[in-house]
Protein backbone atom coordinates (compact mmCIF):
# COMPACT_ATOMS: atom_id res chain seq x y z
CA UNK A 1 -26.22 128.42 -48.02
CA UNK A 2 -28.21 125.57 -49.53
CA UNK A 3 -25.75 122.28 -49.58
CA UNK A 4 -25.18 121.27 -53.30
CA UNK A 5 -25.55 117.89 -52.12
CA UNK A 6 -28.71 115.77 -53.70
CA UNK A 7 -29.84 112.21 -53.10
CA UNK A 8 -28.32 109.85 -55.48
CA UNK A 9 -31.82 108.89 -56.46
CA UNK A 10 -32.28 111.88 -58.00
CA UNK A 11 -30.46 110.57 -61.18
CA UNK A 12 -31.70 106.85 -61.36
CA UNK A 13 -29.22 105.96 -64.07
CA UNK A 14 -26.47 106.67 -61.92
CA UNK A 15 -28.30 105.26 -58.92
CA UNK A 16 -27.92 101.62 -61.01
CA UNK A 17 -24.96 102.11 -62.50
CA UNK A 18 -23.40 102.35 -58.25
CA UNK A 19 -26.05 99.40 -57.49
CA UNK A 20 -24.43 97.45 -59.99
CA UNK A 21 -21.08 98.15 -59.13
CA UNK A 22 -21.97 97.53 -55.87
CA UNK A 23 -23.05 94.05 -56.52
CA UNK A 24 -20.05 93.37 -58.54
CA UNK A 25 -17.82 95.02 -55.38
CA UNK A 26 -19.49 92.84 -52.93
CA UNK A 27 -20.45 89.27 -51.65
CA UNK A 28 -24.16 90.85 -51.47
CA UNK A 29 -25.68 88.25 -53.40
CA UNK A 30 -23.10 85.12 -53.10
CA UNK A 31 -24.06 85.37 -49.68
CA UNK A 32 -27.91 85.46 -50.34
CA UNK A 33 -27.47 82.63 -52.81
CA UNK A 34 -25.60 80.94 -50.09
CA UNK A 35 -28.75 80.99 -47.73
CA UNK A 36 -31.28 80.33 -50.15
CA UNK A 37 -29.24 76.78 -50.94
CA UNK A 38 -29.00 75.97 -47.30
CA UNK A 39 -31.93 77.62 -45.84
CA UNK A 40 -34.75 78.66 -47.71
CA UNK A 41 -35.81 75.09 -48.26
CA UNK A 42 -36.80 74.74 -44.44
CA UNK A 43 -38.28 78.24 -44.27
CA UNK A 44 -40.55 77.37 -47.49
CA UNK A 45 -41.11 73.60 -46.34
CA UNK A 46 -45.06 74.07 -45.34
CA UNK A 47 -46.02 76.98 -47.30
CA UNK A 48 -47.52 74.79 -50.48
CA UNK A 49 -48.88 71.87 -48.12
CA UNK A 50 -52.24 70.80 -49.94
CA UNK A 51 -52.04 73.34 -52.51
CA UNK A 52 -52.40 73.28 -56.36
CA UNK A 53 -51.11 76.41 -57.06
CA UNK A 54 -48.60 78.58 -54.71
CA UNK A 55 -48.70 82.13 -54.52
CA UNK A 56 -45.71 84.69 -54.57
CA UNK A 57 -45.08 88.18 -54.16
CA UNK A 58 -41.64 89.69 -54.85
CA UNK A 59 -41.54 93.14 -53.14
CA UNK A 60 -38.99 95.43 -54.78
CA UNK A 61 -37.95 92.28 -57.01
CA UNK A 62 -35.07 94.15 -58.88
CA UNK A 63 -33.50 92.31 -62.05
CA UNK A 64 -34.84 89.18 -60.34
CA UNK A 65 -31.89 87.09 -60.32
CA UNK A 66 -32.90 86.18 -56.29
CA UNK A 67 -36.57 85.95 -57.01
CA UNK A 68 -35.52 82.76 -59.49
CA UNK A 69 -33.00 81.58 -57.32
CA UNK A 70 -36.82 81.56 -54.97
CA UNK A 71 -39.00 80.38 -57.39
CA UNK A 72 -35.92 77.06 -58.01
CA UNK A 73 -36.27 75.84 -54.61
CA UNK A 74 -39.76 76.33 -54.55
CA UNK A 75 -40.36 74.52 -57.71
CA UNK A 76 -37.97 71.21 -55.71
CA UNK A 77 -40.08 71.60 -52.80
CA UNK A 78 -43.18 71.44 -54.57
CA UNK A 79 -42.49 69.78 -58.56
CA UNK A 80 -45.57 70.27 -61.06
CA UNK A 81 -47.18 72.86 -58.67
CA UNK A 82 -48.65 75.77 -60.60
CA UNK A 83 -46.61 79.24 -59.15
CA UNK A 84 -47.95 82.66 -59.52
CA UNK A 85 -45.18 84.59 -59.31
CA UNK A 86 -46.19 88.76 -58.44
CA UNK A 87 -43.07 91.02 -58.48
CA UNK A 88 -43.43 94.94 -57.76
CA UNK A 89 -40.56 97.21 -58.49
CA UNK A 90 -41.02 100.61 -59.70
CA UNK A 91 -37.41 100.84 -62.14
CA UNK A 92 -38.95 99.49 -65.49
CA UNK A 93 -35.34 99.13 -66.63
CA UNK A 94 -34.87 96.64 -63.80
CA UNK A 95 -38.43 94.96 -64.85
CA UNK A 96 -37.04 94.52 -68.84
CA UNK A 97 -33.76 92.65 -67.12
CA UNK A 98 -36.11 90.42 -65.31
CA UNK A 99 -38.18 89.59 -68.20
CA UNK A 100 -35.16 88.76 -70.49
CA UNK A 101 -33.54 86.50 -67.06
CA UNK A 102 -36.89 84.69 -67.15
CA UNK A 103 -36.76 84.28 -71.39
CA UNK A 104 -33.48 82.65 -70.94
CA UNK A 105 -34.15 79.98 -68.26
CA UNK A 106 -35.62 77.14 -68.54
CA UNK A 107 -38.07 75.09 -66.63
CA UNK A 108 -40.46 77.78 -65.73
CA UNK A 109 -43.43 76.34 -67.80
CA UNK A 110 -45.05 76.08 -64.62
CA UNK A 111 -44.83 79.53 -63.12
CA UNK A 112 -46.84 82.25 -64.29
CA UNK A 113 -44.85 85.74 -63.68
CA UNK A 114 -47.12 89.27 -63.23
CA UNK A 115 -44.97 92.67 -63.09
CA UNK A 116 -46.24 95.54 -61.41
CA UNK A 117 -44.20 98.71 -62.31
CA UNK A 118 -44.76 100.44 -59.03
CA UNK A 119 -43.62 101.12 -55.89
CA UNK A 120 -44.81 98.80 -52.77
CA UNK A 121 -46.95 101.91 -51.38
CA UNK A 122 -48.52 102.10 -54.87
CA UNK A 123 -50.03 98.54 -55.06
CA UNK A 124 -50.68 98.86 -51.60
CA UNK A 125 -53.11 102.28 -52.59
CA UNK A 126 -53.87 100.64 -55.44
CA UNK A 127 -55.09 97.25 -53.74
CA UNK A 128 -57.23 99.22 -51.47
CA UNK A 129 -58.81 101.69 -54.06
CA UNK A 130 -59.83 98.20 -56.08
CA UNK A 131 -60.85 97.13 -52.76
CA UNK A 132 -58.59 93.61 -52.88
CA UNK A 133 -56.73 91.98 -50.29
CA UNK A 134 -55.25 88.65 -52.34
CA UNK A 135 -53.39 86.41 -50.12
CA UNK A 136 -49.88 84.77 -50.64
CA UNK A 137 -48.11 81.65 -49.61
CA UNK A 138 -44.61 83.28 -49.67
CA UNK A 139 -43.56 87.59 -49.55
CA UNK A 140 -40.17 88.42 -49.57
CA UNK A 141 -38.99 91.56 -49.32
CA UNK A 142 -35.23 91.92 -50.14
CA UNK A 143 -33.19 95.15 -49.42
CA UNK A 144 -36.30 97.08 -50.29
CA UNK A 145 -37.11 98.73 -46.76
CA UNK A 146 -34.92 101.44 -47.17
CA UNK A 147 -37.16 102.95 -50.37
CA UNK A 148 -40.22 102.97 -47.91
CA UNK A 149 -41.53 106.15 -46.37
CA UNK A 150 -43.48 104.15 -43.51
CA UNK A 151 -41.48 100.69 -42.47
CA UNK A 152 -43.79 99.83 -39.96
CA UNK A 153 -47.13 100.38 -41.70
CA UNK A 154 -45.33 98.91 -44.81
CA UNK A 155 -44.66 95.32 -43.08
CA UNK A 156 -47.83 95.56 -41.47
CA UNK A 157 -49.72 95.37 -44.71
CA UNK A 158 -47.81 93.03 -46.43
CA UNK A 159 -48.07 90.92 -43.50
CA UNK A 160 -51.55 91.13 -43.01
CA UNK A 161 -51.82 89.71 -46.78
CA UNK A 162 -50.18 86.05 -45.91
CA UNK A 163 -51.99 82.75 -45.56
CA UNK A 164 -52.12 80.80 -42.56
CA UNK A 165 -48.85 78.21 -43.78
CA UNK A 166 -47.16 81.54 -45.39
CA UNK A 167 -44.10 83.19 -44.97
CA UNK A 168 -42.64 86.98 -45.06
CA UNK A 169 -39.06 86.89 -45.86
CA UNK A 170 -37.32 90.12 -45.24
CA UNK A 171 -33.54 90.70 -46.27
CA UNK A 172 -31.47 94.30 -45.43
CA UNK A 173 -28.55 95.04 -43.87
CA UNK A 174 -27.30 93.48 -40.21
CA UNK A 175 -27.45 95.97 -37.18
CA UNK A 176 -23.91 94.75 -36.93
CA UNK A 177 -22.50 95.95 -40.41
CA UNK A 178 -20.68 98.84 -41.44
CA UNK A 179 -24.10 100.81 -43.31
CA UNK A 180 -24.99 100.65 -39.03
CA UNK A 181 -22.07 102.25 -38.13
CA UNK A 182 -21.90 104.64 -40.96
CA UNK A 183 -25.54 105.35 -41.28
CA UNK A 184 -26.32 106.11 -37.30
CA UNK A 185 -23.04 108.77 -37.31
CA UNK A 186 -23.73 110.16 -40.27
CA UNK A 187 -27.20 109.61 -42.13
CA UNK A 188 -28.26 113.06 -40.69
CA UNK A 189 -25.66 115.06 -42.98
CA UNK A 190 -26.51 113.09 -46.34
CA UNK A 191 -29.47 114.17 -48.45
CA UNK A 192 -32.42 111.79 -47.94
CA UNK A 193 -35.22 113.73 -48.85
CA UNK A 194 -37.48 111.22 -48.18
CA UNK A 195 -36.27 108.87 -50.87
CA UNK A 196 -34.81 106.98 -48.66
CA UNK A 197 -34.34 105.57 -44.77
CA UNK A 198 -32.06 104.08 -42.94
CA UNK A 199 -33.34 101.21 -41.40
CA UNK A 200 -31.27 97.81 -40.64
CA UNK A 201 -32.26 94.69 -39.10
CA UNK A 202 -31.91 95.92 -35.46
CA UNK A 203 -35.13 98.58 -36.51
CA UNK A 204 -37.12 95.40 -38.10
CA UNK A 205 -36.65 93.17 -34.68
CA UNK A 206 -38.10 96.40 -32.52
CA UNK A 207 -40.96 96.80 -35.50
CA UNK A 208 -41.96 93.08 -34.91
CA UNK A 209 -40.90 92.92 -31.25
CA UNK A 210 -43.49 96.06 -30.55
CA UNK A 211 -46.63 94.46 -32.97
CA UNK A 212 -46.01 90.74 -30.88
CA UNK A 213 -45.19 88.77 -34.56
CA UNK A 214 -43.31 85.95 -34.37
CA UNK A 215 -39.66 85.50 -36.58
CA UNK A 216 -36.03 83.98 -36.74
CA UNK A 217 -33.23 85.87 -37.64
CA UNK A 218 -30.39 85.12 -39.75
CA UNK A 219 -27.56 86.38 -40.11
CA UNK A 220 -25.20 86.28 -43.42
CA UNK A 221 -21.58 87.53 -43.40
CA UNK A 222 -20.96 89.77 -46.92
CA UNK A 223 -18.64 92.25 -47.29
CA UNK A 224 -17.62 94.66 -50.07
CA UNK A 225 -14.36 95.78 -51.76
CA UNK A 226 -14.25 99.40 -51.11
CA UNK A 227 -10.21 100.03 -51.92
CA UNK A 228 -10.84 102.02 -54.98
CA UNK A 229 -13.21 104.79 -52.88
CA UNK A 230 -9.88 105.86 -51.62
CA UNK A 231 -7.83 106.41 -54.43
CA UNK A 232 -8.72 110.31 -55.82
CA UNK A 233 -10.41 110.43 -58.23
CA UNK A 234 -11.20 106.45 -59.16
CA UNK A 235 -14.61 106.82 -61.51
CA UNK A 236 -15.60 103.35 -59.56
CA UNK A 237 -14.69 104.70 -56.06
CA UNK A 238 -16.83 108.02 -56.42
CA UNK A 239 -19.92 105.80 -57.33
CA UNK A 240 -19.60 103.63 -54.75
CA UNK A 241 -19.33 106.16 -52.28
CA UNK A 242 -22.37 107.51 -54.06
CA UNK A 243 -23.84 104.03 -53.10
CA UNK A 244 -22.47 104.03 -49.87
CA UNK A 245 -23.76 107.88 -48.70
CA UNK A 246 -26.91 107.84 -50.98
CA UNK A 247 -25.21 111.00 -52.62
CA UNK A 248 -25.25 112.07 -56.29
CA UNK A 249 -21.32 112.92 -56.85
CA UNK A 250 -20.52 112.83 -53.50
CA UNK A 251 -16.86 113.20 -53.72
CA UNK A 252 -17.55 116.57 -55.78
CA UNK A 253 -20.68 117.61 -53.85
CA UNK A 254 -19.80 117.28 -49.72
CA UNK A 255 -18.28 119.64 -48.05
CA UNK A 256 -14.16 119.14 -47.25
CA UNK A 257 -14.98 118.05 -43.54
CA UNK A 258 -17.86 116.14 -44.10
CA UNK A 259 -15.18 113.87 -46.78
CA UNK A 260 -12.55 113.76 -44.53
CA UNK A 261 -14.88 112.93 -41.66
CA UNK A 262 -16.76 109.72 -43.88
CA UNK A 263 -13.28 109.01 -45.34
CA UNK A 264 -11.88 108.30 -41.90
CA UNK A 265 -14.39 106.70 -40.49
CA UNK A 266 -14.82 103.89 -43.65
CA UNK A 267 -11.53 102.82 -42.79
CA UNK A 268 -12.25 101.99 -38.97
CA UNK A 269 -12.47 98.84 -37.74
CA UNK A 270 -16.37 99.62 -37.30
CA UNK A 271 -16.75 99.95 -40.99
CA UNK A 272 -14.21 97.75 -42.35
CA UNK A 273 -11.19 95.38 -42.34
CA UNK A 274 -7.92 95.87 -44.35
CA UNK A 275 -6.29 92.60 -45.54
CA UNK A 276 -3.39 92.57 -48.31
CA UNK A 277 -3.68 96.26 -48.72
CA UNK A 278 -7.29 96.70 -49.60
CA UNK A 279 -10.03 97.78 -47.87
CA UNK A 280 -13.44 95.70 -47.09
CA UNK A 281 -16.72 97.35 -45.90
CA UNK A 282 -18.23 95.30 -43.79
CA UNK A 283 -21.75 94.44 -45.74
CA UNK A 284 -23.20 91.84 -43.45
CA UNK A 285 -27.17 91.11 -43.98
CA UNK A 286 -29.89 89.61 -42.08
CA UNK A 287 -32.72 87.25 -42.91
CA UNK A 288 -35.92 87.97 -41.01
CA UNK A 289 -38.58 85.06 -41.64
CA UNK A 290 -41.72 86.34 -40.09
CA UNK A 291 -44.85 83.79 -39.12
CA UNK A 292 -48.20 84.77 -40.49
């Protein structure tokens, strides 16, 4: 009999509404904010050097709130420099909550924002079929790689688009968080369909290790309050084990053992941490900067 079970992407409104819990649930983007204070200024320190405008691409750039937290340090690093700021993401309800961040901040009189409503495979067709190749300064690519149907051939193009002082930044999940643990026992019983792989940073360093590119890693402690997911029938702990098994209505839709099964195992110490009676997914991320 055909599993009832269907990838959570299936229903996109749902799909955000779990992202956005998510978000609120976790110390996903305290801890990217957290690197791109400390960090990001060395890894962007030579990629304007000599230039009068800079050039960036946001793959997958969401509601943007990272991509300005970006374009800030950039615009420290390099004041009065004209940015073109490129950002691709296919949801156009994520693209409107972009547009209305960048209407409310100030200080961006110098950057000059382009949305593509698309997917990265769909500029990358549609680049070729207009038979362009622009180059950037800076591509970042933040926990984007699992929407991709090719990973390799994906950071292979985007790659092959930076200048000679550029950067790729790529952000996703740690090969030592729970979504490893989880993922590699049980990806094979959720319902991908192809909307969706799971790849975490230990795939990316075998991807670059295998094409000879050079990169540092980073890696950024995060974790995410998953107490609710165990109390039955909690409207906030079905979607975020929607988030967490890429299942529409998972709780209603997986068979009893497959429940029990992902219920036990998101409360190992693999998975997560109890402290002061709640439970904590272990959401650690990595930061890949690769060299042009």
């Amino acid at each position: 009999m055909a599993s009832p079970m269907r990838n959570l992407l299936c229903d996109p409104a749902r799909y955000l509404q779990s992202f956005r819990l998510f978000l609120a649930n976790s110390t996903e983007h305290q801890s990217m904010q957290e690197f791109m204070e400390r960090q990001l200024p060395a890894v962007i320190a030579s990629i304007g050097n000599g230039k009068s405008t800079i050039n960036i691409l946001s793959v997958g750039g969401g509601a943007g709130e990272i991509d300005l937290l970006i374009l800030s340090k950039v615009q420290a690093r390099y004041p009065g420099v004209t940015i073109n700021n490129d950002a691709i993401e296919p949801s156009a309800d994520q693209i409107s909550k972009y547009k209305e961040r960048v209407a409310a901040t100030s200080n961006l009189g110098n950057v000059k924002f382009t949305w593509h409503e698309e997917t990265a495979y769909e500029y990358e067709c549609r680049m070729n079929a207009e038979k362009k190749s622009k180059k950037w300064d800076f591509i970042h690519m933040i926990q984007m790689l699992y929407y991709v149907k090719d990973v390799p051939a994906t950071i292979r193009y985007f790659h092959s688009l930076l200048e000679a002082q550029a950067k790729l930044l790529i952000i996703l999940v740690s090969g030592t968080s729970g979504w490893e643990t989880l993922w590699k026992k049980y990806g094979s019983s959720f319902p991908l369909d192809d909307l969706c792989t799971y790849v975490s940073s230990a795939d990316i360093k075998r991807i670059l290790d295998s094409a000879g590119l050079k990169y540092q890693l980073y890696e950024l402690p995060s974790h995410m309050d998953i107490t609710s997911c165990f109390i039955e029938g909690d409207k906030d702990g079905e979607l975020l084990l929607d988030f967490l098994t890429e299942t529409y209505e998972f709780s209603k839709t997986a068979p009893p053992e497959l429940k029990r099964q992902v219920m036990e195992e998101l409360r190992k110490p693999e998975c997560s941490k109890e402290r002061d009676g709640k439970v904590f997914f272990n959401n650690n991320l990595s930061v890949i900067v690769v060299e042009p």
